[in-house]
Coordinates of C-alpha atoms (C1' of nucleotides) in Angstrom, one line a residue:
Chain J
M162 CA -22.7 21.1 6.0
K163 CA -24.8 20.3 3.0
K164 CA -22.9 22.8 1.1
I165 CA -19.6 21.1 1.9
L166 CA -20.9 17.8 0.5
R167 CA -22.3 19.5 -2.6
E168 CA -19.1 21.4 -3.4
H169 CA -17.1 18.2 -2.9
I170 CA -19.2 16.3 -5.4
E171 CA -19.4 19.2 -7.8
K172 CA -15.6 19.3 -8.0
L173 CA -16.2 16.3 -10.3
I174 CA -19.8 16.3 -11.3
P175 CA -22.1 19.3 -11.7
L176 CA -25.5 18.9 -10.1
T177 CA -28.8 20.7 -10.3
D178 CA -30.6 21.6 -7.1
D179 CA -33.0 18.7 -7.6
E180 CA -30.2 16.3 -8.3
F181 CA -28.4 17.3 -5.2
S182 CA -31.5 17.0 -3.1
F183 CA -31.9 13.5 -4.4
V184 CA -28.3 12.6 -3.6
L185 CA -28.5 14.2 -0.2
S186 CA -31.6 12.2 0.7
H187 CA -29.4 9.1 0.7
F188 CA -27.0 10.4 3.3
S189 CA -27.5 11.0 7.0
A190 CA -25.4 13.3 9.2
E191 CA -23.6 12.0 12.2
Q192 CA -21.5 13.6 14.9
Y193 CA -18.7 12.1 16.9
D194 CA -16.7 13.4 19.9
K195 CA -13.0 12.9 20.1
N196 CA -12.1 9.3 20.7
D197 CA -15.5 8.0 19.8
F198 CA -15.6 4.8 17.7
I199 CA -17.5 5.1 14.5
F200 CA -17.2 1.3 14.4
R201 CA -15.1 -1.3 16.2
K202 CA -13.3 -4.3 14.9
G203 CA -15.5 -7.4 14.6
E204 CA -18.7 -5.5 14.1
K205 CA -20.6 -5.0 10.8
V206 CA -20.2 -1.6 9.1
K207 CA -23.4 -0.4 7.6
N208 CA -21.9 2.8 6.2
C209 CA -19.1 4.5 4.5
Y210 CA -18.4 8.0 5.8
F211 CA -17.7 11.3 4.1
I212 CA -15.9 13.6 6.6
I213 CA -17.3 17.1 6.8
S214 CA -15.0 18.2 9.6
G215 CA -12.6 16.6 12.0
L216 CA -10.2 13.7 11.7
L217 CA -10.5 9.9 11.9
K218 CA -8.1 7.0 12.0
L219 CA -8.6 3.6 10.5
V220 CA -6.9 1.2 12.8
Y221 CA -5.8 -2.4 12.6
D222 CA -5.0 -4.1 15.9
D223 CA -2.5 -7.0 15.5
K224 CA -2.3 -10.2 17.5
D225 CA 0.1 -8.5 20.0
G226 CA -2.3 -5.7 20.6
K227 CA -0.3 -3.2 18.7
Q228 CA -2.2 -0.6 16.8
H229 CA -1.4 0.1 13.1
I230 CA -3.0 3.1 11.3
V231 CA -4.0 2.0 7.9
S232 CA -5.3 5.4 7.0
F233 CA -6.1 8.9 8.3
A234 CA -9.4 10.4 7.1
L235 CA -9.4 14.2 6.9
E236 CA -12.1 16.7 5.8
D237 CA -13.3 15.9 2.3
W238 CA -12.2 12.3 2.5
W239 CA -14.2 9.1 2.4
E240 CA -13.5 6.3 4.8
S241 CA -14.7 2.9 5.9
D242 CA -13.5 -0.6 6.2
F243 CA -14.3 -1.0 2.5
S244 CA -13.6 -4.7 2.4
A245 CA -16.2 -5.3 5.1
Y246 CA -18.5 -2.7 3.8
F247 CA -18.8 -4.0 0.3
S248 CA -18.9 -7.7 1.3
E249 CA -21.2 -7.1 4.4
A250 CA -18.7 -9.0 6.5
N251 CA -17.4 -8.3 9.9
T252 CA -14.7 -5.6 10.1
K253 CA -11.1 -6.3 10.7
M254 CA -10.4 -2.7 11.6
S255 CA -11.9 0.0 13.6
L256 CA -12.6 3.6 12.8
Q257 CA -12.2 6.1 15.6
S258 CA -12.2 9.9 15.8
I259 CA -9.0 11.8 16.7
E260 CA -10.9 15.1 16.9
D261 CA -14.6 16.0 17.2
S262 CA -15.9 15.1 13.8
I263 CA -19.0 15.5 11.6
T264 CA -19.7 13.0 8.8
F265 CA -22.2 12.1 6.2
S266 CA -22.8 8.4 6.2
L267 CA -24.0 6.4 3.3
S268 CA -25.4 2.8 3.7
L269 CA -24.4 0.1 1.2
K270 CA -28.0 -0.1 0.1
N271 CA -28.1 3.6 -0.6
Y272 CA -24.7 3.4 -2.3
H273 CA -26.1 0.8 -4.7
K274 CA -29.3 2.7 -5.1
L275 CA -27.6 5.9 -5.9
S276 CA -25.2 4.2 -8.3
A277 CA -27.9 2.4 -10.1
E278 CA -30.4 5.2 -10.4
F279 CA -28.0 8.0 -11.0
P280 CA -25.1 7.1 -13.3
K281 CA -23.5 10.5 -12.7
M282 CA -23.1 9.5 -9.1
Q283 CA -21.7 6.2 -10.1
R284 CA -19.1 8.1 -12.1
F285 CA -18.3 10.1 -9.0
F286 CA -17.8 7.0 -7.0
L287 CA -15.6 5.5 -9.7
N288 CA -13.5 8.5 -9.8
K289 CA -13.1 8.5 -6.0
S290 CA -12.2 4.8 -6.0
N291 CA -9.6 5.3 -8.7
T292 CA -8.1 8.2 -6.8
G293 CA -8.0 6.1 -3.6
H294 CA -6.4 3.2 -5.4
I295 CA -3.7 5.4 -6.8
A296 CA -3.1 7.0 -3.4
S297 CA -2.7 3.5 -1.9
Q298 CA -0.2 2.5 -4.5
H299 CA 1.7 5.6 -3.8
R300 CA 2.0 4.6 -0.2
I301 CA 3.1 1.1 -1.2
L302 CA 5.8 2.7 -3.3
S303 CA 6.9 4.7 -0.3
F304 CA 7.4 1.5 1.7
L305 CA 9.3 -0.1 -1.2
T306 CA 11.7 2.7 -1.9
S307 CA 12.2 4.7 1.3
N308 CA 13.5 4.3 4.8
A309 CA 11.8 5.7 7.9
R310 CA 13.2 9.2 7.6
E311 CA 12.3 9.5 3.9
R312 CA 8.8 8.3 4.5
Y313 CA 8.4 10.8 7.3
D314 CA 9.7 13.6 5.0
Q315 CA 7.3 12.5 2.3
L316 CA 4.4 12.6 4.7
I317 CA 5.3 16.1 5.9
K318 CA 5.5 17.2 2.3
Q319 CA 2.3 15.6 1.3
Y320 CA 0.1 16.3 4.3
P321 CA 1.8 19.2 6.2
L322 CA -1.4 20.1 8.1
L323 CA -2.1 16.5 9.1
V324 CA 1.3 16.2 10.6
Q325 CA 0.6 19.2 12.8
R326 CA -2.7 17.9 14.0
V327 CA -1.7 14.4 14.9
P328 CA 0.6 13.2 17.8
K329 CA 3.8 11.7 16.6
T330 CA 2.9 8.4 18.2
L331 CA 0.1 8.1 15.7
L332 CA 2.2 9.3 12.8
A333 CA 4.8 6.6 13.7
S334 CA 2.0 4.0 13.6
Y335 CA 1.0 5.2 10.2
L336 CA 4.5 5.2 8.9
G337 CA 5.3 1.7 10.2
V338 CA 8.1 2.7 12.6
S339 CA 8.3 2.8 16.3
R340 CA 7.6 6.1 18.0
E341 CA 11.1 6.1 19.4
T342 CA 12.7 5.9 16.0
L343 CA 10.4 8.6 14.7
S344 CA 11.4 10.8 17.7
R345 CA 15.0 10.4 16.8
L346 CA 14.6 11.3 13.1
S347 CA 14.3 15.0 13.8
H348 CA 18.1 15.4 14.2
Chain S
M58 CA -9.6 -14.9 -26.1
K59 CA -12.8 -13.0 -26.5
K60 CA -14.4 -15.7 -24.4
I61 CA -11.9 -15.0 -21.6
L62 CA -12.7 -11.3 -21.5
R63 CA -16.5 -12.0 -21.7
E64 CA -16.3 -14.5 -18.8
H65 CA -14.3 -12.1 -16.8
I66 CA -16.8 -9.4 -17.2
E67 CA -19.8 -11.7 -16.7
K68 CA -18.5 -12.8 -13.3
L69 CA -19.9 -9.4 -12.3
I70 CA -22.2 -8.2 -15.0
P71 CA -24.3 -10.4 -17.3
L72 CA -24.2 -9.3 -20.9
T73 CA -26.2 -10.1 -24.0
D74 CA -24.3 -11.0 -27.2
D75 CA -24.9 -7.6 -28.6
E76 CA -23.8 -5.9 -25.5
F77 CA -20.6 -7.9 -25.4
S78 CA -19.9 -7.1 -29.1
F79 CA -20.3 -3.4 -28.2
V80 CA -18.0 -3.7 -25.3
L81 CA -15.4 -5.7 -27.2
S82 CA -15.3 -3.1 -30.0
H83 CA -13.6 -0.8 -27.6
F84 CA -10.7 -3.1 -26.9
S85 CA -7.8 -4.2 -29.1
A86 CA -5.7 -7.3 -28.7
E87 CA -2.0 -7.1 -28.2
Q88 CA 0.8 -9.6 -27.9
Y89 CA 4.1 -9.3 -26.1
D90 CA 7.1 -11.5 -25.9
K91 CA 8.9 -12.1 -22.7
N92 CA 10.8 -9.0 -21.6
D93 CA 9.0 -6.7 -23.9
F94 CA 8.0 -3.4 -22.5
I95 CA 4.3 -2.5 -22.7
F96 CA 5.4 1.0 -21.8
R97 CA 8.4 2.6 -20.3
K98 CA 8.9 5.2 -17.6
G99 CA 8.6 8.7 -18.9
E100 CA 6.3 7.9 -21.8
K101 CA 2.5 8.5 -22.0
V102 CA 0.3 5.5 -21.5
K103 CA -2.6 5.4 -23.8
N104 CA -4.1 2.2 -22.5
C105 CA -4.9 0.1 -19.5
Y106 CA -4.5 -3.6 -20.1
F107 CA -6.5 -6.6 -19.3
I108 CA -4.3 -9.7 -19.2
I109 CA -5.6 -12.7 -21.1
S110 CA -2.5 -14.8 -20.6
G111 CA 1.0 -14.3 -19.3
L112 CA 2.4 -12.2 -16.6
L113 CA 3.5 -8.6 -16.3
K114 CA 5.4 -6.5 -13.8
L115 CA 4.8 -2.9 -12.9
V116 CA 8.1 -1.4 -12.0
Y117 CA 9.4 1.7 -10.4
D118 CA 13.1 2.6 -10.9
D119 CA 14.4 4.6 -8.0
K120 CA 17.2 7.3 -8.2
D121 CA 19.9 4.7 -7.5
G122 CA 18.7 2.6 -10.4
K123 CA 17.1 0.0 -8.1
Q124 CA 14.0 -1.7 -9.4
H125 CA 10.9 -1.9 -7.2
I126 CA 7.9 -4.0 -8.2
V127 CA 4.7 -2.2 -7.4
S128 CA 2.6 -4.9 -8.7
F129 CA 2.4 -8.2 -10.7
A130 CA -0.3 -8.6 -13.2
L131 CA -1.6 -12.1 -13.8
E132 CA -4.3 -13.5 -16.0
D133 CA -7.6 -11.9 -15.4
W134 CA -6.1 -8.8 -13.9
W135 CA -6.1 -5.1 -15.0
E136 CA -2.9 -3.1 -15.1
S137 CA -1.5 0.2 -16.0
D138 CA 0.2 3.2 -14.5
F139 CA -3.2 4.4 -13.5
S140 CA -2.1 7.7 -12.2
A141 CA -0.6 8.6 -15.5
Y142 CA -3.4 6.9 -17.5
F143 CA -6.2 8.9 -15.9
S144 CA -4.4 12.2 -15.8
E145 CA -2.7 11.7 -19.3
A146 CA 0.6 12.5 -17.7
N147 CA 4.0 10.9 -18.2
T148 CA 4.4 7.6 -16.5
K149 CA 6.6 7.2 -13.4
M150 CA 6.7 3.4 -13.8
S151 CA 7.2 0.9 -16.6
L152 CA 5.2 -2.1 -17.4
Q153 CA 7.1 -5.1 -18.7
S154 CA 6.2 -8.7 -19.5
I155 CA 7.8 -11.5 -17.5
E156 CA 6.3 -14.2 -19.8
D157 CA 4.9 -14.1 -23.3
S158 CA 1.6 -12.4 -22.8
I159 CA -1.6 -11.5 -24.5
T160 CA -3.6 -8.5 -23.4
F161 CA -6.7 -6.5 -24.3
S162 CA -6.0 -2.9 -24.2
L163 CA -8.5 -0.1 -23.6
S164 CA -7.7 3.5 -24.3
L165 CA -8.8 6.2 -21.9
K166 CA -11.1 7.6 -24.5
N167 CA -12.8 4.3 -24.9
Y168 CA -12.8 3.8 -21.1
H169 CA -14.8 7.1 -20.8
K170 CA -16.9 6.2 -23.8
L171 CA -17.8 2.8 -22.4
S172 CA -18.5 4.2 -19.0
A173 CA -20.7 6.9 -20.2
E174 CA -22.7 5.0 -22.8
F175 CA -23.1 1.8 -20.9
P176 CA -23.6 2.2 -17.1
K177 CA -23.4 -1.5 -16.6
M178 CA -19.8 -1.3 -17.7
Q179 CA -19.2 1.7 -15.4
R180 CA -20.5 -0.5 -12.6
F181 CA -18.0 -3.1 -13.7
F182 CA -15.1 -0.7 -13.6
L183 CA -16.3 0.7 -10.2
N184 CA -16.3 -2.8 -8.8
K185 CA -12.8 -3.5 -10.2
S186 CA -11.5 -0.3 -8.8
N187 CA -12.9 -1.0 -5.4
T188 CA -11.4 -4.4 -5.4
G189 CA -8.0 -3.0 -6.4
H190 CA -8.2 -0.4 -3.7
I191 CA -8.9 -3.0 -1.1
A192 CA -6.1 -5.2 -2.3
S193 CA -3.6 -2.3 -2.1
Q194 CA -4.8 -1.6 1.5
H195 CA -4.2 -5.2 2.3
R196 CA -0.6 -4.9 1.1
I197 CA -0.1 -1.7 3.1
L198 CA -1.3 -3.6 6.1
S199 CA 1.2 -6.3 5.4
F200 CA 4.0 -3.7 5.5
L201 CA 2.7 -2.2 8.7
T202 CA 2.3 -5.4 10.6
S203 CA 4.7 -7.9 9.3
N204 CA 8.4 -8.6 8.9
A205 CA 10.1 -10.0 5.8
R206 CA 9.4 -13.6 6.6
E207 CA 5.8 -13.0 7.4
R208 CA 5.2 -11.0 4.3
Y209 CA 6.8 -13.8 2.2
D210 CA 4.6 -16.4 3.9
Q211 CA 1.5 -14.3 3.2
L212 CA 2.5 -13.9 -0.4
I213 CA 2.9 -17.7 -0.8
K214 CA -0.4 -18.2 0.8
Q215 CA -2.2 -15.6 -1.3
Y216 CA -0.6 -16.3 -4.6
P217 CA 1.0 -19.7 -4.5
L218 CA 1.1 -20.0 -8.3
L219 CA 2.7 -16.6 -8.8
V220 CA 5.5 -17.5 -6.4
Q221 CA 6.3 -20.6 -8.6
R222 CA 6.4 -18.6 -11.8
V223 CA 8.5 -15.7 -10.7
P224 CA 12.2 -15.7 -9.8
K225 CA 13.0 -14.9 -6.2
T226 CA 14.9 -11.8 -7.2
L227 CA 11.6 -10.3 -8.4
L228 CA 9.6 -11.6 -5.4
A229 CA 12.1 -9.8 -3.1
S230 CA 11.7 -6.6 -5.1
Y231 CA 7.9 -6.9 -4.6
L232 CA 8.2 -7.7 -0.9
G233 CA 10.6 -4.8 -0.2
V234 CA 13.5 -6.9 1.0
S235 CA 16.9 -7.6 -0.5
R236 CA 17.2 -10.9 -2.5
E237 CA 19.8 -12.1 -0.1
T238 CA 17.5 -11.7 2.9
L239 CA 14.7 -13.5 1.0
S240 CA 17.1 -16.3 0.1
R241 CA 17.9 -16.8 3.8
L242 CA 14.2 -16.9 4.9
S243 CA 13.7 -20.5 3.7
H244 CA 15.5 -21.9 6.8
Chain U
dA32 C1' -5.4 23.7 41.7
dT33 C1' -4.2 19.2 41.8
dT34 C1' -4.1 14.7 40.1
dT35 C1' -3.9 11.7 36.3
dT36 C1' -2.9 10.4 31.8
dA37 C1' -0.8 11.2 27.2
dA38 C1' 3.0 12.5 24.6
dT39 C1' 7.8 13.0 23.8
dG40 C1' 12.9 12.5 24.2
dT41 C1' 16.9 9.7 25.0
dG42 C1' 20.3 6.1 26.5
dA43 C1' 21.7 1.1 26.2
dC44 C1' 21.3 -2.9 23.9
dA45 C1' 19.3 -6.5 20.7
dA46 C1' 17.2 -8.0 16.4
dA47 C1' 16.3 -7.4 11.6
dC48 C1' 17.9 -6.4 7.5
dA49 C1' 21.2 -4.5 3.8
dT50 C1' 25.4 -4.6 1.4
dC51 C1' 29.5 -6.6 -0.5
dA52 C1' 31.9 -10.5 -2.1
dC53 C1' 32.3 -14.8 -4.0
dA54 C1' 30.8 -19.4 -5.6
dA55 C1' 27.7 -22.7 -7.7
dT56 C1' 24.1 -23.8 -10.7
dA57 C1' 20.5 -23.1 -14.1
dA58 C1' 18.7 -21.1 -18.2
dC59 C1' 19.6 -19.2 -22.5
dA60 C1' 21.8 -18.0 -26.9
dA61 C1' 25.1 -18.3 -30.7
Chain E
dT111 C1' 28.1 -27.9 -27.7
dT112 C1' 30.0 -23.9 -25.7
dG113 C1' 30.1 -19.4 -24.1
dT114 C1' 27.2 -16.0 -21.7
dT115 C1' 23.9 -14.4 -18.6
dA116 C1' 20.5 -14.9 -14.9
dT117 C1' 19.4 -16.9 -10.6
dT118 C1' 20.4 -18.5 -6.2
dG119 C1' 22.9 -19.4 -1.8
dT120 C1' 25.9 -18.0 1.8
dG121 C1' 29.6 -15.8 4.7
dA122 C1' 31.3 -11.5 6.8
dT123 C1' 30.2 -7.1 8.3
dG124 C1' 27.8 -2.6 9.0
dT125 C1' 23.4 0.0 9.3
dT126 C1' 18.9 0.7 10.5
dT127 C1' 15.3 0.0 13.4
dG128 C1' 13.0 -2.1 17.5
dT129 C1' 12.6 -2.8 22.4
dC130 C1' 13.0 -1.7 27.2
dA131 C1' 13.8 1.6 30.7
dC132 C1' 13.4 6.0 32.6
dA133 C1' 12.7 11.0 32.7
dT134 C1' 10.4 15.2 31.3
dT135 C1' 6.8 17.9 29.7
dA136 C1' 2.1 18.8 28.0
dA137 C1' -2.6 18.0 28.1
dA138 C1' -6.8 16.5 30.2
dA139 C1' -9.8 15.4 33.9
dT140 C1' -11.5 15.9 38.6

DNA sequence: ATTTTAATGTGACAAACATCACAATAACAA
DNA sequence: TTGTTATTGTGATGTTTGTCACATTAAAAT
C-alpha cells in the first residue's frame, strides 16, 4: 500500500526514503466496504483521498432526487469535493464507494503543511491539479461536441476497464443521458 | 498594467517590491486587436496568458467546421490550451480575441523557472489551478443537471457582465445549444 | 434454496432541441 | 453615405433524447 503511494508520487517526483517517510506521515489509511459513504452531501470534508484500490463515485443529488455522477475515482486517482475541501465549507456532493476500497486520506491542514514544508510535494500537487483541470476540460468538450452515442464511445475508448466494472445505470448518470437511452445505443 | 498583475497575485500571495520585480521579469506584455488570434489550432503554444484587459475565447473546431467555445477569458483570468502548453504538443484549440485585449504572457520555461525558484509563486499557480479545476467541474455539473434554459440562467447569474459583452451566437456555442434555441429561450 | 433487490432491455409516447429557410436589424467598412 | 457583413428572431419540420410502463435476467441477501 505504501509502495503504491510512493510509486504514484515518484512517477512525477523522485523521493529519498526519508522524504517519503515524511510525506507518508501526513496521510492515513482508510478502508471502505462497497456502498459505504466516504462523506455525504452537507457534511464537512476533512480530507482528500488517494485511491489505492477500489472505485468511488462523486455524486451530486439534484432537487428532484436524481443522482448525477460528477466523477469516478479509480486506483491511482485523487478525489474529494474539492470546492468544499479547500474552502472548508459544507459539501454539495457525496463520495461513495462502488467497490470495496482502500484510500490514503490527506487533511487540508496536512496538505498545506506538506506544500509549505516540502516544495517538491507542492510541485506534485500542482501537476496533479493541472492534469485534473485538463481532464475536466476534455469532458466539457465532449458535452459540447458530441451526442450521447459519441460520448459513450469516447468513454469506452478512454476508460475501457471502468466501463466493464460499472453498471450501465451509473455510466448513464456520468454521461448525462437516461439509462434507457444508453441501453438503446448498443444497436 | 503592472499594477493589475501585482494586485491579482497579491490577492493570494503578498509580495515585496523586489519579489514582484523578479516575478514580472518572467512575463512579457502583448497586445491584440479584436479578432486577432493569440494562437491557432495545430500550432505550438509557447505561453499561457494572463488577461489584463479585454476578452478572449478558447475555441474548438469540430470535424464539421462548427465552433465550440470551451472557455471565455476575461480580465484577471489565465488562459491557454493548457494540455498543449504543458506537454509542448500541438494545440487542438485556438485562442482568439473578442475585444481589443492586453495580456501578460508566460512561457513554459519561465513558468517552471518561477515555480522552482520561488515557491510562493508555485503556491499561487497551485491555487489558480485548483480554482480552475473546480470551475470546470461546476460547468460539467451544469451539463449533467440542467437543460438549455437553466444553463443560460446560470450563466447570466454567474457572469452577468460577460453576457452583455458577448453576442448570443457565442454564448450559445459556450452553452452547447444552437443559437436558434438560445434565441427562443427569452420567452 | 428462496426471497428480495438491482440491472437491463424495450415499446409507446412526449418533450427538448437541432436544422433549414428566410427576414429584419445592427454594426462595420469602403 | 452606401454597400457589406454580423447578429438576431422566428416559422416549419425532423431528430434526439427523456419519461413511463412493464418484462426479464442477474446479483445479493436471508
